[in-house]
Short mmCIF file of C-alpha atoms in Angstrom, two decimals:
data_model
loop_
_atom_site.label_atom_id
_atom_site.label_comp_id
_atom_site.label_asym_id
_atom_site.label_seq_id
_atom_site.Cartn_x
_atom_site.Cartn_y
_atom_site.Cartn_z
CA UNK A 1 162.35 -95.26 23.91
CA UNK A 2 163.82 -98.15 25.80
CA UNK A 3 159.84 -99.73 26.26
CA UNK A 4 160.17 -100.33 21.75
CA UNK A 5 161.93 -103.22 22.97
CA UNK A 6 158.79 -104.79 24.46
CA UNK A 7 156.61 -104.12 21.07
CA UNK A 8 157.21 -107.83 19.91
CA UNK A 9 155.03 -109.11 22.67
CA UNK A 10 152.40 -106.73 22.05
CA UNK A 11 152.22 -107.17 18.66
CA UNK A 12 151.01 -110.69 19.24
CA UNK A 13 148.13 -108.76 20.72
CA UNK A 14 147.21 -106.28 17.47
CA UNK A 15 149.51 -103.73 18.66
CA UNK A 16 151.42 -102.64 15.37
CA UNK A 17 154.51 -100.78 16.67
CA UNK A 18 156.14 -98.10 14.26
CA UNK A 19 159.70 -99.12 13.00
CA UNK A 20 162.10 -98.42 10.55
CA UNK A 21 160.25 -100.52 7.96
CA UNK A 22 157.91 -97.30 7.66
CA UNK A 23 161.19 -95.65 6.15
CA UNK A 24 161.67 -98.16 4.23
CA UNK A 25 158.15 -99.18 2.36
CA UNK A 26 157.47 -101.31 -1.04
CA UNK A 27 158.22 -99.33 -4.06
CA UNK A 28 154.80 -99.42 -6.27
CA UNK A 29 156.53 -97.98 -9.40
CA UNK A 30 160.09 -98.99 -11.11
CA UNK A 31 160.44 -101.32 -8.65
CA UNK A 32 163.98 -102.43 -8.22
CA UNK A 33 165.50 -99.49 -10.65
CA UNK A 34 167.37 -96.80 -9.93
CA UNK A 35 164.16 -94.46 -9.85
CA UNK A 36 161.92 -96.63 -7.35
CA UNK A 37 159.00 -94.77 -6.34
CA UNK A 38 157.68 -95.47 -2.81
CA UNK A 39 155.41 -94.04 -0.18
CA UNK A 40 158.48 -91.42 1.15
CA UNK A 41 159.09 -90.68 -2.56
CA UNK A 42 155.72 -89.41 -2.91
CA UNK A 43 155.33 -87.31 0.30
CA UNK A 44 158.24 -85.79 -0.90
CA UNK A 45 156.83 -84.65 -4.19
CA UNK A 46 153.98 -83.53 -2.52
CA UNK A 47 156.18 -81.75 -0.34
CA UNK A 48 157.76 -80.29 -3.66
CA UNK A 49 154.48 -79.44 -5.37
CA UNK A 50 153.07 -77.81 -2.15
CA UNK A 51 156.61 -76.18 -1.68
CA UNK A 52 156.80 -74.61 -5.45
CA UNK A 53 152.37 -73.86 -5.42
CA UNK A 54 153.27 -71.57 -2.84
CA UNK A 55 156.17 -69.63 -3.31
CA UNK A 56 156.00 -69.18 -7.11
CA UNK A 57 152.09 -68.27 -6.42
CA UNK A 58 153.37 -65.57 -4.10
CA UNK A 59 156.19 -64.63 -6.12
CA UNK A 60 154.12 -64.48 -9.06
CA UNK A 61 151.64 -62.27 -7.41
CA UNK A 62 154.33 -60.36 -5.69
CA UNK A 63 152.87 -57.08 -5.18
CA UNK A 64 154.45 -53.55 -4.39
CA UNK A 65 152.03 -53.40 -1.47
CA UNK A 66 151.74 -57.14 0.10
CA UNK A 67 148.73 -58.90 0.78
CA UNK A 68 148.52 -61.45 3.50
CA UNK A 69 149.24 -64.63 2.27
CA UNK A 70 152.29 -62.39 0.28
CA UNK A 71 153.14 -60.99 3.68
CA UNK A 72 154.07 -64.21 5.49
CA UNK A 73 155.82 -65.82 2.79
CA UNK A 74 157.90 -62.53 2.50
CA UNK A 75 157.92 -63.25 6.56
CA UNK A 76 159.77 -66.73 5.86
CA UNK A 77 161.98 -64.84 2.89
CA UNK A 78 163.12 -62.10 5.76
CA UNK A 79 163.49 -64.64 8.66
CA UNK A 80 166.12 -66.41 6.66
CA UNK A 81 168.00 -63.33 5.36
CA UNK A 82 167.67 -61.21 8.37
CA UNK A 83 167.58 -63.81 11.37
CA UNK A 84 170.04 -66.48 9.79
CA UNK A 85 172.16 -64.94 6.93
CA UNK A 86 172.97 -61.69 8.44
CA UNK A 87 173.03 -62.52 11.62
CA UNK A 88 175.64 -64.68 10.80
CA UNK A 89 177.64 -63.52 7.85
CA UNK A 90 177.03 -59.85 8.37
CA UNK A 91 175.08 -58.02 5.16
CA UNK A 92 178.13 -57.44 3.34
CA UNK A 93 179.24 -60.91 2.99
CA UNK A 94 175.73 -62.38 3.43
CA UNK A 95 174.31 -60.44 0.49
CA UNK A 96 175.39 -63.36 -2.11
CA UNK A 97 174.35 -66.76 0.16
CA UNK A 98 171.18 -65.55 0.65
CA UNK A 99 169.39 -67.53 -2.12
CA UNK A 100 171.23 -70.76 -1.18
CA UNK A 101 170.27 -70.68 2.25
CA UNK A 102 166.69 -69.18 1.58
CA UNK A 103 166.22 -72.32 -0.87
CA UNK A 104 167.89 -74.93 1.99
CA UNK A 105 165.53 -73.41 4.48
CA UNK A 106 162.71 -73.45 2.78
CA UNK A 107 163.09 -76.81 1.83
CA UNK A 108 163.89 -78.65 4.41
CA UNK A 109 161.15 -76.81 6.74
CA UNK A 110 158.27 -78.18 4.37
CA UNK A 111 160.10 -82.17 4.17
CA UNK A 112 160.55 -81.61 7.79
CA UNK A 113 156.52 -80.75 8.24
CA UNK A 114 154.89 -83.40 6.00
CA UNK A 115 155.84 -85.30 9.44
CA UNK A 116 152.96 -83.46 11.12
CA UNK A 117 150.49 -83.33 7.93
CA UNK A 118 147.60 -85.96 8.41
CA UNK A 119 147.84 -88.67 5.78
CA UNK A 120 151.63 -87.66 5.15
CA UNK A 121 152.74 -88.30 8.58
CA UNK A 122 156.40 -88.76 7.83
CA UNK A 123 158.99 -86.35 7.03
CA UNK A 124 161.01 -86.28 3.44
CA UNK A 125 163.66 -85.40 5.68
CA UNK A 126 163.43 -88.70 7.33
CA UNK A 127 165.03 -90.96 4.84
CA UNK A 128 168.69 -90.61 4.52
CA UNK A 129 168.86 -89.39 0.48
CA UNK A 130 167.60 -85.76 1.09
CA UNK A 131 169.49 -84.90 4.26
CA UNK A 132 172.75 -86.42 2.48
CA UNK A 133 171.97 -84.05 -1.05
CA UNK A 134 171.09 -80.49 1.38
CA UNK A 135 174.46 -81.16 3.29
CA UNK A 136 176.28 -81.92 0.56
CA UNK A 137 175.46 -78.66 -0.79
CA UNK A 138 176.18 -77.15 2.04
CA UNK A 139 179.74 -79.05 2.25
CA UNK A 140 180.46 -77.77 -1.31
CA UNK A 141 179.40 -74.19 -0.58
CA UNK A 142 181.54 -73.83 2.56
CA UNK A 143 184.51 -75.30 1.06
CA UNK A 144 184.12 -73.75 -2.22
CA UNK A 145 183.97 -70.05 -0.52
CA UNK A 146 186.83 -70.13 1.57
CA UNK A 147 189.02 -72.02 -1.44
CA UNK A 148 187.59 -69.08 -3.61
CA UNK A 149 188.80 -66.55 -1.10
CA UNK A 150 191.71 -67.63 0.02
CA UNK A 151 192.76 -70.41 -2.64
CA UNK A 152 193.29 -74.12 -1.74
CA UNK A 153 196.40 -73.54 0.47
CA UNK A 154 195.39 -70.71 2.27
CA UNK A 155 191.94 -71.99 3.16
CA UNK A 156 193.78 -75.45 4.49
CA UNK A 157 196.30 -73.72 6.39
CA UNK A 158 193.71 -71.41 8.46
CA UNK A 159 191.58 -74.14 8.94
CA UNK A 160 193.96 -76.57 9.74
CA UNK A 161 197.06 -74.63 11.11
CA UNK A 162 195.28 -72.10 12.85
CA UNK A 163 197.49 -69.04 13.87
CA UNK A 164 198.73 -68.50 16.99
CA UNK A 165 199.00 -71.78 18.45
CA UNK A 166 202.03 -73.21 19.14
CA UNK A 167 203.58 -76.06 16.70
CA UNK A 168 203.64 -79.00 18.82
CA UNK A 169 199.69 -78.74 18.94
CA UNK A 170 199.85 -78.91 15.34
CA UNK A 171 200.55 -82.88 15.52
CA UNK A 172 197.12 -82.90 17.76
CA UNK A 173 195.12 -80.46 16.53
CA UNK A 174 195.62 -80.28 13.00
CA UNK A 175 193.75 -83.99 12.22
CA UNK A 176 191.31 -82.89 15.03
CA UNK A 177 190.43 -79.57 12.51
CA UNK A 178 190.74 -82.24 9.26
CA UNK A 179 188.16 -84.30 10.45
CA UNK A 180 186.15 -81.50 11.88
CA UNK A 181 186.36 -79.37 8.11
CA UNK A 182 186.16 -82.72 6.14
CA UNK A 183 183.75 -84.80 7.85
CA UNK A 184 182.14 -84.15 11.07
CA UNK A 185 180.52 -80.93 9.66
CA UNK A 186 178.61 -82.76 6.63
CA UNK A 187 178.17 -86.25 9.00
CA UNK A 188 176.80 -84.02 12.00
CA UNK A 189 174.65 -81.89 9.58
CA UNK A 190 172.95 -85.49 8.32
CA UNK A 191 172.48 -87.41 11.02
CA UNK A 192 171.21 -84.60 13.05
CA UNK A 193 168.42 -83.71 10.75
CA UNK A 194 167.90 -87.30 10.23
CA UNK A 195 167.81 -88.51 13.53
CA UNK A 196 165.33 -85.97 14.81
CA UNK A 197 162.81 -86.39 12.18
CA UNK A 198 162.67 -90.34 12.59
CA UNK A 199 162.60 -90.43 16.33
CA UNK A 200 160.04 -87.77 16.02
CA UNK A 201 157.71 -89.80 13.56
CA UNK A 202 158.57 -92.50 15.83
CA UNK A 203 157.46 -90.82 18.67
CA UNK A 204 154.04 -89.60 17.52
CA UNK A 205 153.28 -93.12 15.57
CA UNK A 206 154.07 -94.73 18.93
CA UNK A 207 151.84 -92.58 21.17
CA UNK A 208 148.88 -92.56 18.45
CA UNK A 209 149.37 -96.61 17.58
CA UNK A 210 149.60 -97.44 21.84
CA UNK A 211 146.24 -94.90 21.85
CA UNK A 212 144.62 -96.92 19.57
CA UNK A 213 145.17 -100.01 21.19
CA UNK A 214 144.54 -99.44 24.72
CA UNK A 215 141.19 -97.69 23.39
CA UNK A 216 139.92 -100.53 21.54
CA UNK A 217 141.83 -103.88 22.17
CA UNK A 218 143.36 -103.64 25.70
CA UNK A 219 141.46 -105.02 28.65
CA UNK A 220 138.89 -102.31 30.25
CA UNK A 221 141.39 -102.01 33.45
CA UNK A 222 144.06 -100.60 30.85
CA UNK A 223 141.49 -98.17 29.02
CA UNK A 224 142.14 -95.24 30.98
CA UNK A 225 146.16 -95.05 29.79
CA UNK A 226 144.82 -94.68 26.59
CA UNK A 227 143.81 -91.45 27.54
CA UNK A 228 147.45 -90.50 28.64
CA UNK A 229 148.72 -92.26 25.35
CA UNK A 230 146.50 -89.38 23.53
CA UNK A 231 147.65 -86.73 25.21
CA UNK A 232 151.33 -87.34 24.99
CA UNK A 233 150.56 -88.35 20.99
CA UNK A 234 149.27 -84.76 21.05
CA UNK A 235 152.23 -83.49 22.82
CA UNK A 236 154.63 -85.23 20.89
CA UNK A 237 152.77 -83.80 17.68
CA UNK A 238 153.34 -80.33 18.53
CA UNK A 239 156.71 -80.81 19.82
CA UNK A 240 157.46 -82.33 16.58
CA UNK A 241 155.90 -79.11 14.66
CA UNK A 242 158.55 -77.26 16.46
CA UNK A 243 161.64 -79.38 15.88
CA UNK A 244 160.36 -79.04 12.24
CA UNK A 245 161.00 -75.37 12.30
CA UNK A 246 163.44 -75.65 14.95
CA UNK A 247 165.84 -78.27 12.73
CA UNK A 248 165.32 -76.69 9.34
CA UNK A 249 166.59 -73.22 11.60
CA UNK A 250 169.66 -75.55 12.80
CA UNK A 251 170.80 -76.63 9.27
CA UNK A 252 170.53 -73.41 7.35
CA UNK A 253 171.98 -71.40 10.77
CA UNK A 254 174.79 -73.87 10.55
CA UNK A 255 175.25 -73.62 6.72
CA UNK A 256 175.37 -69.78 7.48
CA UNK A 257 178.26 -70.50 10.34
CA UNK A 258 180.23 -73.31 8.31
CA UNK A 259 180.91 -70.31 5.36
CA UNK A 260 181.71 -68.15 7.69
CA UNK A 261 183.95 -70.06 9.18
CA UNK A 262 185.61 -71.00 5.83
CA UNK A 263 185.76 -67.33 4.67
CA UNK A 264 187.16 -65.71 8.45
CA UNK A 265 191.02 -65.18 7.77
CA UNK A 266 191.38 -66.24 11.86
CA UNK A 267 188.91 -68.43 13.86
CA UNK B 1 167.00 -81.24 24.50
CA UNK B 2 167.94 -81.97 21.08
CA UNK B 3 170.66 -83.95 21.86
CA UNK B 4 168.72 -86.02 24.46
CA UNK B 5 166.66 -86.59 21.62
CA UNK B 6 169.24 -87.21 19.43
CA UNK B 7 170.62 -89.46 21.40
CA UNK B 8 167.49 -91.40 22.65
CA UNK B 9 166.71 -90.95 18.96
CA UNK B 10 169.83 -93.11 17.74
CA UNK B 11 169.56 -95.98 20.96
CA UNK B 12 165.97 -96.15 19.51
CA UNK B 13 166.96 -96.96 16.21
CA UNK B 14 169.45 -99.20 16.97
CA UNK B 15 166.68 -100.96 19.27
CA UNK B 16 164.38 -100.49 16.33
CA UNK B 17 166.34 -101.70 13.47
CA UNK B 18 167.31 -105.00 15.68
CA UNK B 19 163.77 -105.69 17.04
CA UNK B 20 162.10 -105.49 13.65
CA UNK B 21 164.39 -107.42 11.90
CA UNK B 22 164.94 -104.79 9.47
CA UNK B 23 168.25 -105.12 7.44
CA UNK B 24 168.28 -100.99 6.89
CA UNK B 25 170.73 -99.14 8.20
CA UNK B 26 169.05 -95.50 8.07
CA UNK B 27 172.37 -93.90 7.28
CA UNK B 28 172.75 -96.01 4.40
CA UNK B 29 171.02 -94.42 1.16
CA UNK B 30 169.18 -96.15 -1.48
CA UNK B 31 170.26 -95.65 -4.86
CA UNK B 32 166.60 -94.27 -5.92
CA UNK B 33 166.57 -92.24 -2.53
CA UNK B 34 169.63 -90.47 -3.85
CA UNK B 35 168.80 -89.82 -7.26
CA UNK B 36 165.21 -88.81 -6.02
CA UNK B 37 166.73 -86.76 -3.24
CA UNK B 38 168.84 -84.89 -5.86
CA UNK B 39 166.16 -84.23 -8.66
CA UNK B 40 164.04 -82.77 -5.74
CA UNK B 41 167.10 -80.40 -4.45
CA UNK B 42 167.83 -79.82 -8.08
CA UNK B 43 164.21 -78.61 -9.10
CA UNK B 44 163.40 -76.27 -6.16
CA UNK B 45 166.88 -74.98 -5.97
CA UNK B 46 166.27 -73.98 -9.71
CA UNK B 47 162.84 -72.47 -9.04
CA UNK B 48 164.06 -70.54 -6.25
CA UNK B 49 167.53 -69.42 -7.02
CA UNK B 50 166.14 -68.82 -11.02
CA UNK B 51 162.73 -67.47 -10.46
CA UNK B 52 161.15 -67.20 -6.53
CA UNK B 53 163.98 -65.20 -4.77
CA UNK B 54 165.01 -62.50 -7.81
CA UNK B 55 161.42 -61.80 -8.09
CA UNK B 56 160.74 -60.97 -4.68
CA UNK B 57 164.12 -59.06 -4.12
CA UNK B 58 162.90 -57.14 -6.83
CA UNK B 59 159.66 -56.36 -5.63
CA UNK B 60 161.50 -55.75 -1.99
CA UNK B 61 164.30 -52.77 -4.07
CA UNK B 62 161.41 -51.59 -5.60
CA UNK B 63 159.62 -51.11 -2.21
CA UNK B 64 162.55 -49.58 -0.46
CA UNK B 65 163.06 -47.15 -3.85
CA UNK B 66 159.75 -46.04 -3.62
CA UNK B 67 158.98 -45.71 -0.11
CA UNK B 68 162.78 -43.67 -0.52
CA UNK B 69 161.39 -41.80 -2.92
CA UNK B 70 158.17 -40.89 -1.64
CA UNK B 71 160.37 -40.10 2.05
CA UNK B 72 162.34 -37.63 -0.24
CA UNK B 73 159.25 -36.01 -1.83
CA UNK B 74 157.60 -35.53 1.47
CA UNK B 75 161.09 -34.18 2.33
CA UNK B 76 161.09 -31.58 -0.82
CA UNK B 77 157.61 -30.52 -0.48
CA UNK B 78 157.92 -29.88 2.93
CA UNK B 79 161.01 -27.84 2.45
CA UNK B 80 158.97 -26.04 -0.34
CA UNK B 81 155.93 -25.34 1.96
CA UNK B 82 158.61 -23.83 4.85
CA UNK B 83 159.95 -21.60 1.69
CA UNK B 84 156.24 -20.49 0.53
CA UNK B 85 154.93 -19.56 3.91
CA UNK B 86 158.51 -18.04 4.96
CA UNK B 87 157.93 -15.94 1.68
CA UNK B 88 154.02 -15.22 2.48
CA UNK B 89 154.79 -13.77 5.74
CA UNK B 90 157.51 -11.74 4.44
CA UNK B 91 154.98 -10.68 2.08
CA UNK B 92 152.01 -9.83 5.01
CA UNK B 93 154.59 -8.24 6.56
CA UNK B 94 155.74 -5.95 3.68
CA UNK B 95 152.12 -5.12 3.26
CA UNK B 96 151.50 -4.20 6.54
CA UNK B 97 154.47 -2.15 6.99
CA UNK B 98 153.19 -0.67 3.56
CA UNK B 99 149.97 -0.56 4.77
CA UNK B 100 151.53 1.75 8.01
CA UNK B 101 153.35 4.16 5.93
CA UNK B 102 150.34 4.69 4.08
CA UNK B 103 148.41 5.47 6.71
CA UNK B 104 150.40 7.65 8.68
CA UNK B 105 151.11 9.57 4.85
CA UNK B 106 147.52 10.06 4.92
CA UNK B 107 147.15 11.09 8.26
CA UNK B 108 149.86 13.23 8.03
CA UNK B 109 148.09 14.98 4.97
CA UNK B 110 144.48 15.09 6.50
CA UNK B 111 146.46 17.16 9.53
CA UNK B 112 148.13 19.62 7.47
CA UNK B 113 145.04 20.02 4.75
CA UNK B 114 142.93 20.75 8.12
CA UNK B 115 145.87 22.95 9.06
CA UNK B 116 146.08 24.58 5.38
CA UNK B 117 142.05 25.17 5.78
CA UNK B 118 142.63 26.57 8.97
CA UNK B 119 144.69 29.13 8.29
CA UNK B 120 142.82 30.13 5.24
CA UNK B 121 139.46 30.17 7.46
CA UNK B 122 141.64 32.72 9.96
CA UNK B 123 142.94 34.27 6.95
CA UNK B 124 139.43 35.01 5.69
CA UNK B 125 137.92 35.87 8.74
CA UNK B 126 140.98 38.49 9.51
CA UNK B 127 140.84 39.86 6.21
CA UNK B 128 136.96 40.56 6.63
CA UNK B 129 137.29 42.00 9.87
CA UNK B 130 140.00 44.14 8.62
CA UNK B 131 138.05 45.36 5.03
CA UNK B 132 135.02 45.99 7.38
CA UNK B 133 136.74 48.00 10.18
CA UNK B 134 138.35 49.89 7.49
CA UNK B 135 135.05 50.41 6.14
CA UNK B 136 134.09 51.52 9.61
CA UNK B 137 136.61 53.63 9.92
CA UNK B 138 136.02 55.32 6.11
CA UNK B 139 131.92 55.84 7.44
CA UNK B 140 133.24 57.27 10.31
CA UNK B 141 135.80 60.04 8.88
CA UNK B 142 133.30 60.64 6.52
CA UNK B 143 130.53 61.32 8.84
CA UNK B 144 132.44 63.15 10.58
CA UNK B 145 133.50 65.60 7.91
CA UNK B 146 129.95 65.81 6.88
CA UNK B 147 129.49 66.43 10.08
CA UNK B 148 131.89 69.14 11.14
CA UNK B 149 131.27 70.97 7.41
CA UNK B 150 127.14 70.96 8.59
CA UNK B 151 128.10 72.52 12.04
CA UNK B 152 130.30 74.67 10.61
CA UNK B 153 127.78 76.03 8.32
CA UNK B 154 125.31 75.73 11.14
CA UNK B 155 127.63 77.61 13.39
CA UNK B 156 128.77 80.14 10.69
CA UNK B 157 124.89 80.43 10.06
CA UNK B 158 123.46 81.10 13.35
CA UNK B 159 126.68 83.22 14.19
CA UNK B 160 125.40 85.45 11.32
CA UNK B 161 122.06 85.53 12.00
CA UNK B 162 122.95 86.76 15.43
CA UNK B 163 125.29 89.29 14.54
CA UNK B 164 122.62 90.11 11.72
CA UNK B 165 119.41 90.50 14.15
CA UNK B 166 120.46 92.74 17.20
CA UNK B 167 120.69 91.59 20.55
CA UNK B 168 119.08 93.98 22.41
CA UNK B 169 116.32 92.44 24.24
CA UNK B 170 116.40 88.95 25.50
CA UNK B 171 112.67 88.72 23.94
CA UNK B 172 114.29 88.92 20.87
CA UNK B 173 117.24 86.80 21.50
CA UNK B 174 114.98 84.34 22.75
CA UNK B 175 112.86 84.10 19.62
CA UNK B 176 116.22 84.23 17.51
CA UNK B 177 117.33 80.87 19.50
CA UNK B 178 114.01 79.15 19.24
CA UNK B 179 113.67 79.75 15.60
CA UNK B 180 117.30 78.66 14.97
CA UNK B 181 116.10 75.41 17.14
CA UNK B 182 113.16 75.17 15.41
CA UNK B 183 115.40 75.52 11.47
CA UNK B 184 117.72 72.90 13.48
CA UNK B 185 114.86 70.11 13.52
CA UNK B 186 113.28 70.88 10.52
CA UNK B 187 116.70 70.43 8.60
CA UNK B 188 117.91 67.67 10.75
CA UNK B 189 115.76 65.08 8.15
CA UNK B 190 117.92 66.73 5.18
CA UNK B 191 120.80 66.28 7.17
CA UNK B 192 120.25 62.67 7.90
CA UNK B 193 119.01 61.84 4.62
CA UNK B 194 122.38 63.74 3.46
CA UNK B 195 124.40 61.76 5.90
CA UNK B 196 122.84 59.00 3.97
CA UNK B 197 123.92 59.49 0.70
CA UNK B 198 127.27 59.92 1.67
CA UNK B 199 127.66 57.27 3.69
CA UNK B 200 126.58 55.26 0.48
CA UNK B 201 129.25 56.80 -1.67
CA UNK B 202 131.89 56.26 0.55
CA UNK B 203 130.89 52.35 0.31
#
């Protein structure tokens, strides 16, 4: 990504790099308030209404015998209870997080694709607010199960005196596990999600803006890279249709492993 | 690969954020991104948790419970089909034990009725060769008493007549012999005719 640093001069040219700013656009509706509605705000609702059309169509529908638009949302349903709750938690202990992390993986998989939907083109994921709001539920859960389970002094001394080491590691270890409990897990879970969806938008608006301009502004001689532009915008695209899936998998995987972690007498 | 791209991902923003000029810091939130953020989380964590997920766990028991059920009925009827035929056979093969015994009853009976009949039929037949060899036998004794009573009176008869004629000339005693022949064949009609009757009477 180093060559963003030589967009400037191109722009002279007509070349309009992505950046940041495309996070960031002009509210159009209570500007300045509290509830400022801009471009992201909007994908996101779409993202919401698209989200909600289909899953309370299909549960409303819900048939004893599935048809197939009921059969791959129940697909989705059984991916996150089978391949991410259980797999993590075990059925037993699963059984009651399964909503929670259903709901988180649902979610962020459709902000995450509105990056690779024509005329969205940006994730909901990729502004800081709705990575920051799924973590934090995520933060509360974790810490909220293992203070249920093994009250507030238990749950700090496993995590942050864990058994079997010997004392003197304590005075290393023990604000190692603090920050790890208290503020890596929430940070990492953010910036992680956050990170990937911007570079990715970044990525694809790069390729497809560079495509553009090589096809129809650049000198003939520099024509032909256009053609490589395109293909590694259309690279980049599905690549970003699979860190989509891939990252909303991460964060509600993770979710599952941060509980269990909380809720394990020894780790 | 992620945290390449995470990584190329953060230099990029940094480069980004400096090169457009843009005072953001992407870590930062916006007041109206928060409170956006949270309404969203809020309303399709409510939809889902509320409504979406107990509606399809329900229609996922009810699946399990019926394709349980329907398992288990297949099971019973199964187990009832096993019972029925285990019964019919039992059945074919009480009637065709049944069936056996009958038979060899009835053959059985056919042998000895033909055996019964039998013995009758040899019964019969002895007893009618028996009544008609004792009839035999009666015809005979009583032809032969006719018959020695006739010769007797024959014999008694041409006895006297020789003693009564005298024997002096063999002329004579000739034409005493041929007359007694000749009396002998004239009677011998009455005599069979006699023989007759009495052969009828002793019937």
């Amino acid at each position: 990504m180093s060559f963003l640093a030589t967009t400037p001069t191109l722009a002279a040219d007509g070349f309009h790099a992505p950046s940041l700013d495309d996070f960031f656009p002009n509210g159009f509706l209570f500007e300045g308030t509290a509830f400022e509605i801009n471009r992201i705000m909007l994908v996101r609702f779409v993202a919401v209404v698209a989200l909600l059309l289909v899953f309370v169509l299909a549960a409303k529908r819900a048939k004893l015998v599935p048809g197939r638009f009921q059969a791959s949302v129940e697909f989705v349903l059984d991916f996150a209870r089978r391949q991410i709750v259980y797999e993590i938690l075990g059925e037993k202990e699963g059984k009651k997080y399964v909503p929670v992390i259903t709901t988180i993986f649902c979610g962020i998989l459709f902000f995450n694709l509105t990056g690779v939907v024509p005329f969205l083109n940006i994730a909901g994921t990729g502004v800081v607010g709705l990575p920051l709001v799924f973590a934090l539920w995520v933060y509360g859960m974790y810490l909220g199960a293992g203070v249920k389970k093994f009250g507030v002094g238990g749950f700090l001394k496993n995590n942050l005196f864990p058994a079997g080491t010997p004392w003197p590691i304590y005075i290393l270890l023990t604000p190692l596990e603090f920050l790890q409990v208290f503020v890596i897990r929430p940070a990492t879970l953010v910036i992680r999600l956050l990170a990937n969806m911007i570079s990715g938008h970044l990525l694809i608006a790069l390729c497809f803006a560079a495509t553009q301009y090589l096809l129809f502004s650049a000198t003939p001689a520099l024509k032909a890279f256009g053609l490589v532009t395109f293909v590694g915008g259309f690279a980049a695209f599905l690549l970003e249709v699979f860190v989509a899936c891939l990252q909303a998998y991460v964060f509600a995987i993770l979710a599952a492993v941060y509980i269990n972690m909380s809720i394990e007498s020894e780790h | 690969m992620i945290g390449a791209q995470l990584s190329s991902a953060a230099s990029g923003l940094a480069l980004a954020a400096e090169d457009s000029g843009s005072d953001q810091n992407p870590l930062l939130p916006e007041t109206y991104d928060i409170i956006w953020s949270l309404v969203i989380v809020l309303v399709i964590g409510f939809v889902f948790i509320k409504y979406v997920l107990p509606k399809f766990q329900a229609v996922l028991d009810e699946r399990a419970e019926k394709i349980q059920g329907g398992l288990e009925k297949a099971e019973k009827s199964q187990e009832e089909a096993d019972a029925l035929l285990a019964q019919y056979h039992q059945q074919l093969q009480e009637a065709r034990t049944e069936a056996a015994t009958i038979r060899e009853e009835a053959r059985a009976e056919g042998s000895a009725i033909i055996e019964d009949l039998r013995r009758k039929a040899s019964a019969d037949a002895e007893r009618i060769v028996g009544s008609a060899q004792r009839q035999i036998e009666a015809e005979r004794q009583a032809a032969s008493v006719s018959l020695r009573n006739d010769v007797g009176q024959l014999a008694t008869e041409l006895a006297s007549r020789i003693v009564g004629e005298s024997l002096a000339d063999s002329a004579r005693q000739s034409r005493v012999v041929d007359r007694f022949l000749d009396d002998l064949e004239s009677g011998a009609a009455e005599v069979e005719a006699e023989a007759t009757t009495t052969g009828g009477e002793a019937r």
